Coordinates of C-alpha atoms and ligand atoms in Angstrom, one line a residue:
M1 CA -57.8 31.1 -88.6
R2 CA -57.6 34.7 -87.6
V3 CA -54.9 34.8 -85.0
Q4 CA -52.5 32.5 -88.0
R5 CA -52.9 35.5 -90.6
K6 CA -49.4 37.0 -91.9
K7 CA -48.3 40.1 -89.7
S8 CA -45.8 42.4 -91.5
W9 CA -43.8 45.0 -89.3
G10 CA -40.4 44.8 -87.6
L11 CA -38.6 42.5 -89.2
L12 CA -40.1 39.1 -88.3
D13 CA -40.7 36.7 -90.5
R14 CA -43.1 33.5 -90.6
D15 CA -40.2 31.0 -91.2
V16 CA -37.4 32.9 -89.0
T17 CA -37.2 30.8 -85.5
P18 CA -36.8 32.8 -82.6
E19 CA -32.9 32.4 -82.6
G20 CA -32.9 33.0 -85.6
L21 CA -35.0 36.0 -84.8
V22 CA -32.7 36.7 -81.8
V23 CA -29.5 36.9 -84.4
D24 CA -31.3 38.4 -86.9
R25 CA -32.3 41.1 -85.2
R26 CA -29.4 41.9 -83.7
R27 CA -27.5 41.7 -86.7
F28 CA -29.5 44.8 -88.4
L29 CA -28.9 46.8 -85.1
E30 CA -25.1 46.5 -84.9
T31 CA -25.3 47.5 -89.2
I32 CA -27.3 50.3 -88.2
A33 CA -24.9 50.9 -85.4
F34 CA -21.7 51.2 -87.7
A35 CA -23.7 52.3 -90.7
G36 CA -24.4 56.2 -90.8
V37 CA -24.1 58.1 -88.1
G38 CA -20.4 57.0 -86.8
A39 CA -18.8 61.1 -86.3
A40 CA -22.4 61.7 -84.5
F41 CA -22.4 59.2 -82.3
S42 CA -18.5 59.6 -81.5
A43 CA -19.7 63.1 -79.8
M44 CA -22.6 62.0 -77.6
S45 CA -21.8 61.0 -73.6
G46 CA -22.5 57.7 -73.4
R47 CA -25.2 57.7 -72.1
D48 CA -27.4 59.3 -74.8
R49 CA -25.4 57.1 -77.6
A50 CA -28.1 55.2 -79.2
I51 CA -27.7 51.8 -81.4
A52 CA -30.3 52.8 -84.1
G53 CA -31.5 56.3 -85.6
G54 CA -34.9 57.9 -85.1
A55 CA -36.9 59.4 -82.5
E56 CA -36.4 56.5 -80.4
T57 CA -33.8 55.1 -80.2
V58 CA -32.5 52.2 -78.1
P59 CA -29.5 53.2 -75.7
R60 CA -26.3 50.9 -76.7
D61 CA -25.7 49.8 -74.1
V62 CA -29.4 48.7 -73.8
A63 CA -29.1 47.2 -76.8
R64 CA -26.3 44.6 -75.2
L65 CA -28.4 43.6 -72.5
Y66 CA -30.0 41.1 -75.4
P67 CA -30.7 38.5 -76.2
A68 CA -30.0 38.1 -71.7
K69 CA -28.9 35.2 -70.2
R70 CA -32.2 32.6 -69.4
N71 CA -32.4 31.6 -66.0
A72 CA -32.8 27.3 -66.6
R73 CA -35.0 27.4 -63.2
Y74 CA -38.2 29.0 -64.6
A75 CA -37.9 25.9 -67.5
I76 CA -42.0 25.1 -68.0
D77 CA -43.4 21.8 -69.3
R78 CA -44.4 23.5 -72.6
P79 CA -42.1 24.3 -76.0
I80 CA -42.5 28.3 -76.7
S81 CA -45.2 29.7 -78.7
K82 CA -44.1 31.4 -81.3
P83 CA -43.3 35.5 -81.5
E84 CA -45.7 35.9 -84.8
I85 CA -48.7 35.0 -83.2
V86 CA -47.4 36.6 -79.5
E87 CA -46.9 39.1 -81.1
S88 CA -49.8 39.7 -83.5
Y89 CA -52.4 38.3 -81.2
N90 CA -52.3 41.1 -78.3
N91 CA -55.1 42.5 -75.5
Y92 CA -53.8 46.2 -75.2
Y93 CA -57.0 48.3 -75.0
E94 CA -55.4 51.4 -75.1
F95 CA -54.6 50.1 -79.1
G96 CA -58.1 48.1 -79.9
N97 CA -60.5 45.9 -78.8
V98 CA -59.6 43.4 -81.6
K99 CA -56.9 41.4 -81.6
D100 CA -55.0 42.2 -84.7
S101 CA -55.4 45.6 -83.4
P102 CA -52.1 46.7 -80.9
A103 CA -49.6 45.2 -83.7
H104 CA -50.3 47.6 -85.6
A105 CA -51.5 50.8 -83.5
A106 CA -49.4 50.5 -81.0
Q107 CA -46.2 51.5 -82.8
R108 CA -47.0 54.7 -82.2
L109 CA -46.9 55.2 -78.6
T110 CA -43.2 57.2 -78.3
T111 CA -41.3 55.4 -75.7
R112 CA -38.6 57.0 -75.3
P113 CA -38.4 59.0 -72.4
W114 CA -40.3 57.4 -70.4
I115 CA -40.2 58.3 -67.2
I116 CA -42.0 56.1 -64.0
E117 CA -42.8 57.6 -60.6
I118 CA -42.3 55.7 -57.8
A119 CA -44.8 57.0 -55.0
G120 CA -46.8 56.7 -52.7
L121 CA -45.8 55.4 -48.9
V122 CA -42.2 54.6 -49.4
Q123 CA -39.2 56.7 -47.3
K124 CA -38.8 59.1 -50.8
P125 CA -41.2 59.2 -54.1
F126 CA -39.0 59.9 -57.6
S127 CA -38.9 59.2 -60.5
I128 CA -36.2 57.0 -62.7
D129 CA -35.9 57.3 -66.7
R130 CA -36.9 53.8 -67.7
D131 CA -33.5 53.2 -69.2
D132 CA -31.9 54.3 -66.4
L133 CA -34.0 52.0 -64.0
V134 CA -33.2 49.1 -66.7
R135 CA -29.1 50.2 -66.1
R136 CA -29.6 49.5 -62.3
M137 CA -31.2 45.9 -62.3
Q138 CA -29.9 42.9 -63.0
V139 CA -31.1 41.1 -66.3
E140 CA -32.3 37.9 -67.2
E141 CA -34.2 35.5 -69.8
R142 CA -37.1 33.7 -68.0
V143 CA -39.0 31.8 -70.3
Y144 CA -43.3 32.1 -68.5
R145 CA -46.6 30.3 -69.5
H146 CA -49.1 33.4 -69.6
R147 CA -53.1 32.5 -69.8
C148 CA -55.7 35.3 -70.4
V149 CA -58.7 34.4 -68.9
E150 CA -60.3 34.6 -72.5
A151 CA -59.3 30.7 -72.4
W152 CA -56.1 30.7 -74.6
S153 CA -52.7 30.8 -73.5
I154 CA -48.8 31.5 -74.6
A155 CA -44.9 30.7 -73.6
V156 CA -43.8 33.3 -73.9
P157 CA -38.9 34.3 -72.9
W158 CA -39.1 37.7 -70.9
T159 CA -36.8 39.3 -70.7
G160 CA -36.4 41.9 -67.5
F161 CA -35.8 42.2 -63.8
P162 CA -37.3 41.0 -60.1
L163 CA -40.6 43.1 -59.1
K164 CA -38.5 42.9 -55.9
S165 CA -35.8 44.1 -56.8
L166 CA -37.7 47.9 -58.3
V167 CA -39.3 47.3 -54.8
D168 CA -36.3 47.3 -53.2
L169 CA -35.1 50.6 -54.8
A170 CA -38.4 52.0 -53.9
R171 CA -38.4 51.0 -50.4
P172 CA -41.7 50.8 -49.3
L173 CA -42.7 51.9 -45.4
S174 CA -43.4 49.2 -43.3
S175 CA -47.2 50.6 -43.7
A176 CA -47.3 49.4 -47.5
R177 CA -49.6 46.5 -48.1
F178 CA -50.5 47.3 -52.4
L179 CA -48.2 47.6 -54.7
R180 CA -50.8 49.4 -57.6
T181 CA -49.2 49.9 -61.0
V182 CA -50.5 52.7 -64.0
S183 CA -50.6 53.4 -66.9
F184 CA -49.7 55.5 -69.5
K185 CA -52.5 57.9 -70.4
R186 CA -51.2 59.9 -73.6
G187 CA -54.9 60.1 -75.6
S188 CA -52.9 61.5 -78.9
E189 CA -51.1 58.5 -79.3
A190 CA -53.6 56.1 -78.5
P191 CA -57.4 56.6 -79.7
D192 CA -59.4 54.5 -77.7
Q193 CA -57.8 55.8 -74.7
R194 CA -60.1 59.1 -75.3
K195 CA -63.6 56.2 -75.9
P196 CA -65.9 56.9 -73.1
W197 CA -66.8 53.4 -72.2
Y198 CA -63.3 52.4 -70.6
P199 CA -61.3 54.5 -67.5
F200 CA -58.2 54.2 -68.8
P201 CA -55.7 54.5 -68.0
Y202 CA -55.1 51.0 -67.0
F203 CA -54.8 50.3 -63.7
E204 CA -54.0 47.1 -61.5
A205 CA -52.5 46.2 -57.6
F206 CA -51.2 43.2 -56.1
R207 CA -50.6 42.4 -52.2
L208 CA -47.1 43.7 -51.3
D209 CA -45.8 39.7 -50.6
E210 CA -47.3 39.4 -54.4
A211 CA -45.3 41.7 -55.2
I212 CA -41.9 40.6 -54.4
H213 CA -42.8 37.0 -54.6
E214 CA -39.9 35.9 -56.9
L215 CA -42.2 34.5 -59.8
A216 CA -43.4 38.1 -60.3
F217 CA -41.2 39.7 -63.9
V218 CA -40.8 43.1 -64.6
S219 CA -40.1 42.3 -69.0
I220 CA -38.6 45.4 -71.4
G221 CA -38.0 42.0 -73.4
S222 CA -39.1 39.4 -75.0
Y223 CA -37.6 36.8 -77.4
G224 CA -34.1 38.0 -76.8
R225 CA -34.5 41.7 -77.6
E226 CA -37.2 45.3 -76.6
L227 CA -40.7 44.6 -76.4
P228 CA -42.6 44.9 -79.3
K229 CA -45.2 47.6 -78.1
Q230 CA -47.8 45.7 -78.8
N231 CA -46.3 43.7 -76.1
G232 CA -45.8 46.5 -73.0
L233 CA -43.1 48.2 -74.0
P234 CA -41.1 49.7 -72.3
L235 CA -41.9 47.7 -69.8
G236 CA -44.8 46.1 -68.0
L237 CA -45.0 43.2 -65.5
R238 CA -46.2 39.7 -65.8
M239 CA -47.8 37.4 -62.6
P240 CA -47.8 34.2 -64.6
W241 CA -49.8 32.6 -62.2
K242 CA -52.8 35.5 -62.8
Y243 CA -55.0 36.0 -65.0
G244 CA -53.2 38.1 -68.6
F245 CA -55.2 41.1 -67.6
K246 CA -53.5 41.3 -64.4
S247 CA -49.8 41.5 -66.0
P248 CA -49.8 45.4 -67.2
K249 CA -48.0 47.2 -70.2
A250 CA -46.3 50.3 -70.5
V251 CA -46.6 51.0 -67.0
V252 CA -45.4 54.7 -65.7
R253 CA -46.2 54.5 -62.0
F254 CA -45.8 52.1 -59.0
E255 CA -48.3 53.0 -56.3
F256 CA -47.3 51.6 -52.8
T257 CA -50.6 52.0 -50.4
D258 CA -51.8 50.4 -47.0
R259 CA -55.7 49.9 -48.9
Q260 CA -56.7 47.2 -51.6
P261 CA -56.2 49.8 -54.7
Q262 CA -59.5 49.7 -56.8
T263 CA -58.6 47.4 -60.6
F264 CA -59.8 48.4 -63.9
W265 CA -61.8 45.5 -65.2
R266 CA -62.4 45.3 -61.7
S267 CA -64.0 48.1 -62.0
L268 CA -66.0 47.4 -64.7
S269 CA -67.4 44.2 -63.4
P270 CA -66.7 42.9 -59.8
F271 CA -68.6 39.9 -60.7
E272 CA -66.3 38.7 -63.3
Y273 CA -62.7 39.9 -63.0
G274 CA -61.7 39.6 -59.0
F275 CA -59.1 41.6 -56.8
L276 CA -56.6 38.4 -56.8
S277 CA -57.4 36.6 -60.0
N278 CA -55.4 33.4 -59.1
V279 CA -55.7 31.2 -62.1
N280 CA -58.5 28.1 -61.4
P281 CA -60.2 25.8 -63.5
A282 CA -62.6 24.7 -60.9
V283 CA -64.1 28.1 -61.0
P284 CA -65.0 29.4 -64.0
H285 CA -65.1 32.5 -65.4
P286 CA -69.3 34.2 -66.3
R287 CA -67.7 34.3 -69.7
W288 CA -65.5 31.5 -70.3
P289 CA -65.3 28.3 -69.2
Q290 CA -61.9 27.8 -67.2
A291 CA -61.4 24.5 -67.3
T292 CA -59.0 23.7 -70.3
E293 CA -57.3 26.2 -72.4
K294 CA -56.5 27.1 -76.2
F295 CA -53.0 27.0 -75.9
F296 CA -50.8 28.4 -78.8
G297 CA -48.1 26.1 -79.7
P298 CA -45.4 26.1 -82.1
G299 CA -47.3 23.8 -84.1
G300 CA -50.2 25.2 -83.6
I301 CA -53.5 25.2 -81.4
E302 CA -53.3 22.7 -78.8
R303 CA -56.0 22.7 -76.4
R304 CA -54.7 21.0 -72.5
P305 CA -56.0 21.4 -69.1
T306 CA -56.1 24.7 -67.1
L307 CA -53.3 24.6 -64.4
P308 CA -53.9 26.1 -60.5
Y309 CA -52.2 28.8 -60.1
N310 CA -51.6 28.1 -64.2
G311 CA -49.0 25.7 -63.6
Y312 CA -46.7 27.8 -60.9
A313 CA -48.8 26.0 -57.1
D314 CA -45.5 24.7 -56.5
S315 CA -44.0 28.3 -55.9
V316 CA -47.2 29.8 -55.3
A317 CA -50.0 28.5 -53.4
S318 CA -48.8 29.1 -49.7
L319 CA -49.5 32.8 -50.2
Y320 CA -53.6 32.2 -50.6
D321 CA -55.3 30.8 -47.6
D322 CA -58.4 28.8 -48.6
Q323 CA -60.6 31.8 -48.9
S324 CA -58.7 32.8 -51.8
R325 CA -58.2 29.6 -53.6
K326 CA -61.8 29.2 -53.7
G327 CA -63.0 31.8 -55.5
L328 CA -61.9 34.5 -58.1
S329 CA -60.9 36.6 -55.7
Ligands
MTE1 N1 -51.6 48.6 -70.8 C1 -52.4 47.5 -70.7 N2 -52.0 46.2 -69.8 C2 -52.9 44.7 -70.6 C3 -54.1 45.1 -71.0 C4 -54.3 46.1 -71.5 O1 -55.5 46.0 -72.0 N3 -53.9 47.7 -71.6 N4 -53.9 43.8 -71.5 C5 -53.8 43.0 -70.8 C6 -54.5 41.2 -71.0 S1 -56.3 41.0 -70.6 C7 -53.9 40.5 -71.3 S2 -54.6 38.9 -71.9 C8 -52.3 40.9 -71.7 C9 -51.6 40.5 -72.5 O2 -50.4 40.8 -73.0 P1 -49.7 40.7 -74.2 O3 -50.6 40.7 -75.0 O4 -48.5 40.6 -74.5 O5 -50.3 38.6 -74.6 O6 -51.9 42.0 -71.2 C10 -52.1 42.7 -70.4 N5 -51.8 44.4 -70.2
MO2 MO1 -56.1 38.5 -71.2

């Protein structure tokens, strides 16, 4: 079966548990920190002091955020998926359109430095480095369900902070009604972005009331360490009550608008992809019935009923009127 094909990169090993993985990874990072480069590090400023060598170093204070304390409020009804699956079976069209391509192709993305722009209807537009943004946030771990419109699903412990904290930092004007995200565009590192048939960079958008909902989450890590590139490093969103394409990866720009923005997949196929695209078992997608899903559980694939709002109805259903509850949009 394709998704279980062995992948080897980093420190992943088919046999380690998620917990074991966290421990191994930290030990590795700490070993690096204390091994070769001591003298060089002590000459650097605290900000630049980094844990690992090479071009893209994780600043030491950022690496120390992991593993972040899990927020028990977001416990879910199913076990966590194996990182080996979550990190080898990906949708990330910048890095190919087959599931096992991003796991290797995305390693070419340069993720540090990474400047994020805050733009549009805000009191004062600004740019901020990803690590500086992270330093200003209260970081925690949340286990979320993730449901792709293709009808597969996973459950993942993400590290990050509420999108609302970023919105607060941005200080939107009262005229702002929507939040639009734009992901990176760098054809030299993501060859699939050079192909003409997709309108890269990837762009998504949300109503502002959705963006400040407590479930809307900015992800910077998973399984107790920095996000793998194929899962969205340096920073992505996780909107767990929506289909997976509404969780953009590698975001470089947050833009506040007063009109509903266009979105990537909707621009390609408006009858297949709604603006809201909340998970809804009653509304079949033209290509994928949505009544059930294939959950990548720790013991293998489980067929499960799809839950309204992906199981988050108690929390988010009140955001939507009858009209938007019924349909795709
Ligand atoms: N920039 C970008 N973000 C993206 C996508 C993409 O192609 N490009 N695919 C989306 C889709 S369709 C899904 S299902 C999720 C998959 O996230 P995962 O690979 O971390 O499980 O990422 C979403 N975010
Ligand atoms: Mo998806």
